[in-house]
XYZ file of C-alpha atoms in Angstrom:
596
model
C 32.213 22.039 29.851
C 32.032 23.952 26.615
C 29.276 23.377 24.537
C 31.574 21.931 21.274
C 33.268 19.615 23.871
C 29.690 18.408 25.033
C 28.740 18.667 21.510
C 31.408 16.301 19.933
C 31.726 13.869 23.108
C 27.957 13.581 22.967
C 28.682 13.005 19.319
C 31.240 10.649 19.511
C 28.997 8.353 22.315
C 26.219 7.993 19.632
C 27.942 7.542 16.420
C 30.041 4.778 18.306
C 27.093 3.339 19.829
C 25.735 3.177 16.111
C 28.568 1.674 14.667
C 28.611 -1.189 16.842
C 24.873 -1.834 15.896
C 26.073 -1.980 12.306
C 29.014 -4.134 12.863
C 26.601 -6.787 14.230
C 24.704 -6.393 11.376
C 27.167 -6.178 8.769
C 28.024 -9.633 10.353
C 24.761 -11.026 10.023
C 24.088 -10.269 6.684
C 27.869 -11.527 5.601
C 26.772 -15.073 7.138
C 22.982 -14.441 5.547
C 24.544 -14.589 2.266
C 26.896 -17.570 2.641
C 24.181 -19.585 4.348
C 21.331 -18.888 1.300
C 23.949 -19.488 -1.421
C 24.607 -23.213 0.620
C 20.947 -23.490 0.608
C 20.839 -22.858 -2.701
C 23.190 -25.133 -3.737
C 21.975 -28.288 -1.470
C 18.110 -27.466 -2.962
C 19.753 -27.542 -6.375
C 21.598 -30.694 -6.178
C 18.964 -31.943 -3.785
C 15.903 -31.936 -7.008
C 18.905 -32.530 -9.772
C 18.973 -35.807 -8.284
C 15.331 -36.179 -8.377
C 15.111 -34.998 -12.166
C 13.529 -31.677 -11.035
C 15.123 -29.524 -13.191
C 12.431 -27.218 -13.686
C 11.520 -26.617 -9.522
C 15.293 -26.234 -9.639
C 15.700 -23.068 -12.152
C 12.684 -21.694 -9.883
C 14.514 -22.181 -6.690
C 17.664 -21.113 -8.046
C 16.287 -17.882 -9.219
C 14.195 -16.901 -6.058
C 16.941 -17.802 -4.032
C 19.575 -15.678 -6.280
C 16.953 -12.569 -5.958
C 17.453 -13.206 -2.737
C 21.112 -13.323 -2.472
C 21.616 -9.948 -4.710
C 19.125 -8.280 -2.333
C 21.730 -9.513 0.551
C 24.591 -8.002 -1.525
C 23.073 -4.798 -1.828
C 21.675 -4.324 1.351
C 25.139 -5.642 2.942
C 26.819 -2.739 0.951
C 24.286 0.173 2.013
C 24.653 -0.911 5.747
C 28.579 -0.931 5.039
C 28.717 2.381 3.252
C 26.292 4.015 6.506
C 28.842 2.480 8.950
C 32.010 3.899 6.954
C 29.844 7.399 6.797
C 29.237 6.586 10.749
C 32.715 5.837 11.679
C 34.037 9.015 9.948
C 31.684 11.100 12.109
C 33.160 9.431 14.942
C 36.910 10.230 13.770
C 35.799 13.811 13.072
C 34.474 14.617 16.422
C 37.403 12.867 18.077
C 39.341 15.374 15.897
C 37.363 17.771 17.527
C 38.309 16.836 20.980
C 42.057 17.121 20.086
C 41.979 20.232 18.851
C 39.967 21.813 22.500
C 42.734 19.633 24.269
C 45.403 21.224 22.053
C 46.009 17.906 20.728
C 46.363 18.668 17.154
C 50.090 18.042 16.935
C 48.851 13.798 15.889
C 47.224 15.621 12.866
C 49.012 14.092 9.859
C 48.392 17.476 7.699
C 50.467 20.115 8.660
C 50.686 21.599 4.967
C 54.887 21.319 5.933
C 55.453 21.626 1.992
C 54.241 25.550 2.159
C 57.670 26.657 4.456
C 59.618 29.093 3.141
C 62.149 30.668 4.069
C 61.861 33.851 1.784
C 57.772 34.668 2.850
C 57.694 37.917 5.356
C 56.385 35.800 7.974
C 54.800 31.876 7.386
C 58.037 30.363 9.468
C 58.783 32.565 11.888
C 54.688 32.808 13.166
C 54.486 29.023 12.933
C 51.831 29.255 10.153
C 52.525 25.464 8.208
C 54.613 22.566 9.760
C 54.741 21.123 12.992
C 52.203 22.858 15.797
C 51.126 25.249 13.394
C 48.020 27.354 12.653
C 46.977 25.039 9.360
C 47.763 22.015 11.430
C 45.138 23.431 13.900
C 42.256 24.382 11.818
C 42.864 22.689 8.636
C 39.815 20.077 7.911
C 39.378 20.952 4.450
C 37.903 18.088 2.155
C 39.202 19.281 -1.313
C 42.447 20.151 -3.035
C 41.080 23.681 -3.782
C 39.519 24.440 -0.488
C 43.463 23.162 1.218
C 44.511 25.801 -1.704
C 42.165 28.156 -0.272
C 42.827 28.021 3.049
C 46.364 28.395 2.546
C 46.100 31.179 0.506
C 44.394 33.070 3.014
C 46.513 32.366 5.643
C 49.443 33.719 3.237
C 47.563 37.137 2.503
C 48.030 36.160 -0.517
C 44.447 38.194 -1.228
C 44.647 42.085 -1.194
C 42.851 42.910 2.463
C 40.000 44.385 2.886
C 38.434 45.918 5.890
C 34.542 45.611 4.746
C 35.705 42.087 3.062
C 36.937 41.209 6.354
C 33.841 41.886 8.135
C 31.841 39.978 5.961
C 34.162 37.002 6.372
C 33.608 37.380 10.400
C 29.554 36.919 9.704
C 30.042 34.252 7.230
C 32.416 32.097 9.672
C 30.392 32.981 13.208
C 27.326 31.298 11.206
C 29.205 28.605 9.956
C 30.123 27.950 13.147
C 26.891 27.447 14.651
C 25.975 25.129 11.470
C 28.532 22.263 13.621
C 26.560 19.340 12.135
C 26.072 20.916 8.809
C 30.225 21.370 8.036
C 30.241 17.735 9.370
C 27.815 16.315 7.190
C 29.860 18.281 4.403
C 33.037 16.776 5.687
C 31.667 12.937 5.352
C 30.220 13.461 1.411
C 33.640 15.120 0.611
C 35.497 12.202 2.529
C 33.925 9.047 2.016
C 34.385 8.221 -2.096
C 37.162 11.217 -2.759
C 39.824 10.213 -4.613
C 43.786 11.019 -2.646
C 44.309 13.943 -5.407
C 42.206 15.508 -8.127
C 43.958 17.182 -11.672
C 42.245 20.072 -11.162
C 43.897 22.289 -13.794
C 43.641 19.384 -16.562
C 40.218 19.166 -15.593
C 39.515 22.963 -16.325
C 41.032 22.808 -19.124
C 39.032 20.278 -20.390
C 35.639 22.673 -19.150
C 36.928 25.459 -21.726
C 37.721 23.588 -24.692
C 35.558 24.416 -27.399
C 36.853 21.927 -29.795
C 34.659 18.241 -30.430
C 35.048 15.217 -32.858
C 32.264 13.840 -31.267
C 29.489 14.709 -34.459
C 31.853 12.833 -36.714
C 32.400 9.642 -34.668
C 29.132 9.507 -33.472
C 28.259 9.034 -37.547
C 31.131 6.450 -37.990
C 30.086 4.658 -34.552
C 26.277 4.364 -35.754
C 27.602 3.292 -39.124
C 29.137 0.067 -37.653
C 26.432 -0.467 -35.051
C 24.206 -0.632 -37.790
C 26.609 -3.267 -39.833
C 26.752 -4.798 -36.275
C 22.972 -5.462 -35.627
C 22.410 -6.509 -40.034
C 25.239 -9.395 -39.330
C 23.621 -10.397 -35.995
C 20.191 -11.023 -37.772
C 21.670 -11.994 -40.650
C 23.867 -14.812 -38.918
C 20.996 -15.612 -36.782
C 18.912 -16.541 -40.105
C 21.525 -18.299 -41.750
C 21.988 -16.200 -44.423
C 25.839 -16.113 -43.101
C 27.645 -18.430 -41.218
C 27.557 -16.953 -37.673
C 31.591 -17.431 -37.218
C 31.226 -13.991 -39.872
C 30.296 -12.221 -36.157
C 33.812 -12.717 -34.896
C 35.410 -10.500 -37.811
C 32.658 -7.521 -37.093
C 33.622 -7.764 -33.494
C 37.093 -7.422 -34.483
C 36.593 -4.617 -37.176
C 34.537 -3.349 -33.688
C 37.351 -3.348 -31.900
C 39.932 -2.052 -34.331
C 37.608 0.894 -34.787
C 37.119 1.275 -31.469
C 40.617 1.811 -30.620
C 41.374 4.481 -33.628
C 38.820 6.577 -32.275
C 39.219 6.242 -28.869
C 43.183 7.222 -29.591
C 42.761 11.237 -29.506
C 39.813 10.302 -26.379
C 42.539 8.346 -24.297
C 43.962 11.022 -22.423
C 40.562 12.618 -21.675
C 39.087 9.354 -20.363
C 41.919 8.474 -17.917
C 41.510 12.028 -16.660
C 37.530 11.007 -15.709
C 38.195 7.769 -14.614
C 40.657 9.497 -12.149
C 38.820 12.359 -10.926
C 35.067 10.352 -10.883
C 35.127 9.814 -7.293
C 36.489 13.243 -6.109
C 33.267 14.684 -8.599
C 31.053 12.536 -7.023
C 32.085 13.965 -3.424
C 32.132 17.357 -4.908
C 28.433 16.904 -6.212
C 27.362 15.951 -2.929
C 29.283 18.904 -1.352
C 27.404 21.149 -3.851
C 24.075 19.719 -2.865
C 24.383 20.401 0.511
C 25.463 23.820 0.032
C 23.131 24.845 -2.749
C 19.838 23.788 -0.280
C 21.514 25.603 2.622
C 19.650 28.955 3.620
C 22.462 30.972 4.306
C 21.728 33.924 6.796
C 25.094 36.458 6.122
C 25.408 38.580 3.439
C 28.724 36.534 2.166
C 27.449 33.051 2.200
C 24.494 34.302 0.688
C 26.232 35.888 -2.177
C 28.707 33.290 -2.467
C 25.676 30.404 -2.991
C 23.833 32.204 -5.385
C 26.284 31.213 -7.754
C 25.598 28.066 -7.554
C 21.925 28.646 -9.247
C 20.074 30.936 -11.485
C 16.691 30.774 -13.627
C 17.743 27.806 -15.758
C 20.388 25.789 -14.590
C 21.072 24.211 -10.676
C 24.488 23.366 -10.327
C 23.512 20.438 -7.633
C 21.555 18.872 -10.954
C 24.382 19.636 -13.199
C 27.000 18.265 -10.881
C 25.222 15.018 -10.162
C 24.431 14.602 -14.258
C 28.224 14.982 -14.687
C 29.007 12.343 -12.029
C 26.611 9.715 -13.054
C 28.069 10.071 -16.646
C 32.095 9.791 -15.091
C 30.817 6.825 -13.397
C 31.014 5.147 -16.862
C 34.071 6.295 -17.608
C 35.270 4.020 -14.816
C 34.026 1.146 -15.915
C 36.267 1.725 -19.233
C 39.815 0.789 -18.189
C 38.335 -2.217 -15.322
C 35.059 -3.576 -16.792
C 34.598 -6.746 -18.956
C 31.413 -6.405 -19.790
C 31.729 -2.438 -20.765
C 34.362 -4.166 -22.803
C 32.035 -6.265 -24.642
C 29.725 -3.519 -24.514
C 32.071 -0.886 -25.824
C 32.471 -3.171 -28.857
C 29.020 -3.629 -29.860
C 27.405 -0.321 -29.164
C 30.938 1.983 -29.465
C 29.620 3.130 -25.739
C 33.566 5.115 -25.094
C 32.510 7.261 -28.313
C 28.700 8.309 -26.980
C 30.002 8.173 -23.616
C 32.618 11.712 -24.251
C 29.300 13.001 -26.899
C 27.501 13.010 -23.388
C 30.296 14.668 -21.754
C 30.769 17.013 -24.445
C 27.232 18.306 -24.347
C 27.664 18.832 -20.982
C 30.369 20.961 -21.244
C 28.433 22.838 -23.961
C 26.290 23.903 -21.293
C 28.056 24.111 -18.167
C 31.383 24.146 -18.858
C 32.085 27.529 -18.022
C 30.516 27.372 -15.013
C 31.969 25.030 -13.870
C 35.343 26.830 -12.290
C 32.371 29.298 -10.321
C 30.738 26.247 -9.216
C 34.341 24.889 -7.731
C 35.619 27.969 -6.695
C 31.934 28.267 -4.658
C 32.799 24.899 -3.005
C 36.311 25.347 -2.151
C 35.810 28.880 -0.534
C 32.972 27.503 1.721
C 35.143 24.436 2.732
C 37.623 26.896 3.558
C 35.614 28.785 5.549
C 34.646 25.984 7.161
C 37.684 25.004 8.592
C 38.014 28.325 9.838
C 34.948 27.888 12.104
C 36.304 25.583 13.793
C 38.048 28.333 15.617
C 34.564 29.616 16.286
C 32.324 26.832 17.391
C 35.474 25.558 19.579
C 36.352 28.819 21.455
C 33.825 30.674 22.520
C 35.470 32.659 24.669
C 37.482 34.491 21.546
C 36.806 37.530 20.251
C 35.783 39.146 16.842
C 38.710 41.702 16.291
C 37.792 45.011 15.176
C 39.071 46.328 11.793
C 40.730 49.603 12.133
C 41.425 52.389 9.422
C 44.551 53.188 10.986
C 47.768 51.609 12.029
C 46.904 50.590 15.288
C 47.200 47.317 17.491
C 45.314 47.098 20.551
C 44.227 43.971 22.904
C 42.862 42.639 26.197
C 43.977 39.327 27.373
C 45.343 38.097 24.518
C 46.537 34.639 24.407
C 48.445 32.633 21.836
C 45.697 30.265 19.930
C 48.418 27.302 19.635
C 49.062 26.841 23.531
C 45.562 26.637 24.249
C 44.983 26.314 28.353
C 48.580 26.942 29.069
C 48.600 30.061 27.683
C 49.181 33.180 29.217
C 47.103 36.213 28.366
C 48.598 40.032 28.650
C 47.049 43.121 27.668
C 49.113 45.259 25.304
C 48.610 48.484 23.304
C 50.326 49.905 20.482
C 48.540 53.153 19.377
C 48.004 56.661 18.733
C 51.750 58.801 18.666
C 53.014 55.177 19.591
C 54.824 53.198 16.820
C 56.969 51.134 18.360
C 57.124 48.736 21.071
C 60.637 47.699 22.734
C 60.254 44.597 24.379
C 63.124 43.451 27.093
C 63.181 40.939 29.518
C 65.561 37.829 30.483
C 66.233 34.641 28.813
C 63.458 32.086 28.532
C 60.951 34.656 30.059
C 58.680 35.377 27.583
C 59.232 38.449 24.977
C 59.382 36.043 21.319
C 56.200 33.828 22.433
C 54.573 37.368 23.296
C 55.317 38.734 19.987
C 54.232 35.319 18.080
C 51.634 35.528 19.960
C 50.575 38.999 18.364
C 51.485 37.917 14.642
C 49.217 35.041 14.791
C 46.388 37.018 16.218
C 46.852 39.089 14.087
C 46.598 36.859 10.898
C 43.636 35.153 12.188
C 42.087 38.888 12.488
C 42.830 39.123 8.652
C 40.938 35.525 7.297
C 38.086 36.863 8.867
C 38.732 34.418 12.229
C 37.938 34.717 16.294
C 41.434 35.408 17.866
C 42.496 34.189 21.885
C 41.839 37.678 22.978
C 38.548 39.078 24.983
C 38.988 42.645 22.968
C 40.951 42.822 19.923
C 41.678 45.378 17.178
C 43.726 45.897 14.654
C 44.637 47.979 11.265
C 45.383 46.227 7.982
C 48.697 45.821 8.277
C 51.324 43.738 5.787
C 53.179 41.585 8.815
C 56.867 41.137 8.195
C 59.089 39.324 11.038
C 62.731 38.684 11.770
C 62.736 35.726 14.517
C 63.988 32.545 13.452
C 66.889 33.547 10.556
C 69.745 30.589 10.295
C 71.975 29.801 7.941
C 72.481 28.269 4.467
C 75.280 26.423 3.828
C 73.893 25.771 0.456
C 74.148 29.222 -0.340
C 77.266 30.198 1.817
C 74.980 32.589 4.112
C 75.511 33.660 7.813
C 72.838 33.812 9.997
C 73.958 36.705 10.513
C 73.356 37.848 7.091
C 70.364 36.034 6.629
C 68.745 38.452 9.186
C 70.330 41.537 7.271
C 68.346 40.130 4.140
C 65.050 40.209 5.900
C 65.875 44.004 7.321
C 66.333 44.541 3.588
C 62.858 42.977 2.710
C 60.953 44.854 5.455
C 63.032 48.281 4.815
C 61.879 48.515 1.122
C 58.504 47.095 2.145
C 58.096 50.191 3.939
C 59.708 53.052 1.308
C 56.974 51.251 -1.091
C 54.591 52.950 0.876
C 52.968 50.060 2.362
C 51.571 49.837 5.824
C 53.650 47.460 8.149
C 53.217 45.778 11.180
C 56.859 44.405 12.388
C 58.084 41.644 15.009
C 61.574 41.630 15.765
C 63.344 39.045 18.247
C 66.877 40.109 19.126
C 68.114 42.138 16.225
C 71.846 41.633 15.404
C 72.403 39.238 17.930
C 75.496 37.695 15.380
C 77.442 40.806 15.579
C 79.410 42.555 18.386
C 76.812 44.707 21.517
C 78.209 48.083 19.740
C 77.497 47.135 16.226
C 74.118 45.706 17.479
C 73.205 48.891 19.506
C 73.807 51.385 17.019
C 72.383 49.036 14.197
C 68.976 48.799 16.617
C 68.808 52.317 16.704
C 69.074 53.231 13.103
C 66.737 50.607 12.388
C 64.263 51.470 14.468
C 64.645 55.372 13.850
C 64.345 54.402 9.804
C 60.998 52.084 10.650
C 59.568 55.105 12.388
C 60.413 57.593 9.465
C 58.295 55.475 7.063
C 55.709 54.888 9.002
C 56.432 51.199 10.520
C 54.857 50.008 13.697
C 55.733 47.023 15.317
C 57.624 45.499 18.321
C 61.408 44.786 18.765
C 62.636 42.760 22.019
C 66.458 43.339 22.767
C 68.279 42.417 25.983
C 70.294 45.549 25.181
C 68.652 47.377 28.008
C 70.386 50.867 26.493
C 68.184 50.805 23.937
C 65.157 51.671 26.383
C 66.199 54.874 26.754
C 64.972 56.029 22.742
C 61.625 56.150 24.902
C 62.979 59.306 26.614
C 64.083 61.001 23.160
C 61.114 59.827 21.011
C 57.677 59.852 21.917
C 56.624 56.626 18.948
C 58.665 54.806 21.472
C 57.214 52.643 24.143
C 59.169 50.362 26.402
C 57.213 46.927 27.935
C 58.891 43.885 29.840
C 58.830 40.464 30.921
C 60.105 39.341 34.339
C 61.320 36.411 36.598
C 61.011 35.185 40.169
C 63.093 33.422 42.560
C 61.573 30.382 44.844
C 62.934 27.927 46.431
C 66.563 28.615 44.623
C 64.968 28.058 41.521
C 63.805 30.691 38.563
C 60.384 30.671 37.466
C 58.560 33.131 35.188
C 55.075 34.444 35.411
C 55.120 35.492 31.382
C 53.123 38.679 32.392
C 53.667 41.699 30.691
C 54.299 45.184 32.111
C 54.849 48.635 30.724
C 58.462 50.147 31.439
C 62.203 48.048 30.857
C 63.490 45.310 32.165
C 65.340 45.421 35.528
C 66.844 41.758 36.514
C 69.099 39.277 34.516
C 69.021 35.847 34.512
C 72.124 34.932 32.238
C 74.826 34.016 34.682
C 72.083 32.651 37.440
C 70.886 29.902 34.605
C 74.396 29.002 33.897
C 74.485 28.078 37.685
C 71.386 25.711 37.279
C 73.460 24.049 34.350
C 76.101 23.363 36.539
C 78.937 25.710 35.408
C 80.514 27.715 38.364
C 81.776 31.065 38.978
């Protein structure tokens, strides 16, 4: 057994084993509080009738301590079982993913397909079984962002970046109960979506009323507290009170006009802040042992300001600006003491002195949730491998495996280097050449986000990946597939007269035209690819194509083959150097019934 699968079933026995416990109790305490409210009222009608009335404001008030305590109490033990139950849900999560179960995930991140990327669709890196479906447990909007932005390339690579990333996410692997704990505070009171870019907006605004209403606010607080003590001494009639509370009000609501918009935006986002200070907390007392984690949550303090402080200040101030909009006594309080008015003065000075770091703080917290996800990959295989980072074009592995078919995949060692550019790959239908060269993409993208890859030796150059696997057409836009393909030739040709250094995966080029269009189309293609300086793999069934090995020495020819047993074909999915020597076409046509 590996040790994250004894890890998270050893997990999953105690949390549930803990849960149960606090069902029983939630139970008891829910029947604790009916029964001393009953008692309650029975004592209190009980010395009513016996004229007690003063035993029965004492009794009432012990027994209502007692009742409150009940309420809080019965909410602590609830909120620990919720934060128990979600540990439970997370290491079952864990489970799935060793078992290659991760399909049930309800993230996929489906709405970051597209068609026009070099590579997301065809490498299976968003959607159904994908990569982000596999390793995504992010708990923010800007650590999802993250993540997906690195598994884009949307950052400009960087071999010694790289190799930090490696350090960072092997020792975020080995902190398993430390991401988990992070995964519960950013999960248990976060809000379904956060305005993040309305709420940095709000961090960099240099503008404030608040000086000015603050004087009108105290100005009518003070009228406010003269007619309370005047109407309470007669000297006016105390129905006078009413009109100040409705002057109150009227005030209230013309300053609070140009505050609306601001206070909807923190009694939307107060939850996801409080998650997010609890996130920071746990990072910022972390001792980080790599050089990027280390430089990465320094930010998050210097000699005068802790962002965990800072962060929780700014949270227990939003959690007023909930009870605006819901609250009936804020309401009344809002209207004696003008509490919405000193409520965004206390924001406001916060932002005087951490609003602008407050994008370094988030951008701190969604990196390292990012990264966390990412160890997953770590913690759960330990039989991966830590790629090397080359300084020259150059793919090379041993074993390598494709991370998404976890036990049933099949490993193959494969080499693609030194006067060796490019890689034909033939073989017959169904046996194995476009999961092999998958299989290499998404190795090869985990390399570059600083992941473990299914491989026992792995390197690799920094390489932008382009691939032409999966092209279909668009009826929308009145294009072939045929055509579609030509348009991603087109994107990886100019890629490569730009002068940048590409890594190419190829399935079947030109299969939508006619076998002497498609053979002298391969050839150009790959003779062009070779001129400026390309390296990647093509697999063909046109087995004439194997024969550029002989003429050109970048050229190297592997293949995939099938067995007969029993009447029936099987594959073994191994790969071997040289071309392909059998067919399978017209014998799998006899399996489907159709005769010759």
């Amino acid at each position: 057994m590996r040790l994250a699968e004894e890890f998270y079933k050893g997990n999953i026995e105690k949390n549930t084993r803990k849960s149960k416990i606090l069902s029983s109790k939630v139970e008891v305490i829910g029947w604790s509080r009916l029964i001393v409210f009953a008692i309650c009222v029975l004592i209190d009608y009980f010395l009513y009738k016996q004229n007690k009335i003063s035993l029965a404001i004492v009794v009432t008030i012990v027994l209502l301590g007692l009742f409150l305590f009940l309420i809080f109490y019965h909410n602590n033990i609830f909120e620990l079982k919720k934060r128990i139950d979600l540990l439970v849900y997370i290491n079952q999560n864990g489970l799935k993913r060793i078992n290659n179960e991760f399909t049930s995930f309800e993230d996929n991140g489906s709405e970051y397909l597209d068609d026009e990327h070099p590579f997301i669709n065809d490498l299976d890196v968003f959607g159904e079984n994908s990569i982000f479906q596999y390793i995504n447990t992010t708990v923010t909007k800007g650590g999802r962002e993250e993540l997906v932005s690195l598994l884009k390339n949307e950052k400009k690579l960087n071999k010694n970046e790289i190799v930090k990333r490696q350090q960072a996410i092997k020792e975020l692997g080995e902190k398993a109960e430390w991401r988990q704990n992070l995964i519960v505070e950013g999960s248990v009171k976060k809000s379904k979506d956060i305005d993040l870019g309305s709420l940095l907006k709000w961090s960099k605004d240099n503008e404030s009323s608040s000086p000015l209403r603050v004087a009108i606010a105290c100005t009518f607080i003070l009228a406010t507290i003269c007619s309370i003590l005047a109407a309470v001494n007669g000297i006016i009639p105390q129905s006078f009170l009413l009109l100040d509370f409705s002057v109150n009000f009227i005030v209230i609501k013309i300053l609070s006009k140009g505050m609306r918009r601001e206070l909807e935006l923190f009694e939307s986002i107060k939850h996801s802040v409080y998650a997010y200070s609890k996130i920071l907390w746990l990072i910022e007392n972390e001792n980080f042992n790599s050089e990027y984690l280390i430089k990465i949550s320094s930010k998050l303090r210097n000699d005068s300001v802790s962002c965990k402080e800072e962060i929780k200040k700014f949270s227990n101030i939003l959690d007023w600006a909930g009870n605006s909009k819901y609250n009936a006594y804020y309401l009344i309080l809002n209207i004696l003491v003008f509490s919405d008015v000193f409520l965004m003065r206390s924001l406001e000075k916060w932002r005087e002195k951490n609003g602008k770091k407050l994008e370094e703080w988030l951008e701190v917290m969604h990196e390292i949730d990012a990264l966390c996800s990412i160890s997953n990959l770590s913690f759960e295989n330990d039989n991966w491998a830590y790629p090397i980072i080359l300084d020259k074009n150059e793919i090379e592995g041993i074993n390598i495996g494709h991370p998404l078919l976890g036990k049933k995949a099949v490993r193959n060692t494969f080499s693609l280097k030194g006067e060796h550019k490019v890689s034909l790959i033939t073989g017959s239908n169904m046996s194995g050449k476009s999961t092999f060269l998958r299989t290499l993409g998404v190795n090869l993208i985990l390399s570059y986000i600083g992941a473990p890859v299914c491989a026992d030796e792995f390197s690799c150059g920094i390489m932008n990946t382009y691939t032409c696997m999966r092209t279909k057409d668009n009826l929308e836009e009145s294009i072939s597939s045929f055509y579609a393909e030509i348009l991603r030739i087109k994107m990886l040709i100019e890629a490569c007269k730009n002068g940048e250094k590409i890594f190419f995966l190829l399935d079947e080029i030109f299969k939508g035209t006619n076998s002497k269009d498609r053979h002298v189309g391969a050839i150009v293609l790959i003779k062009q690819l070779i001129k400026y300086g390309g390296v990647g793999l093509v697999s063909t069934h046109d087995l004439e194509l194997c024969d550029l090995e002989k003429e050109n020495n970048s050229i190297i020819n592997y293949n995939f083959r099938e067995f007969y047993k029993d009447g029936k074909i099987k594959f073994d999915y191994i790969l071997r150097k040289g071309k392909s020597e059998t067919q399978n076409a017209i014998h799998l046509m006899k399996l489907a019934g159709i005769d010759f």
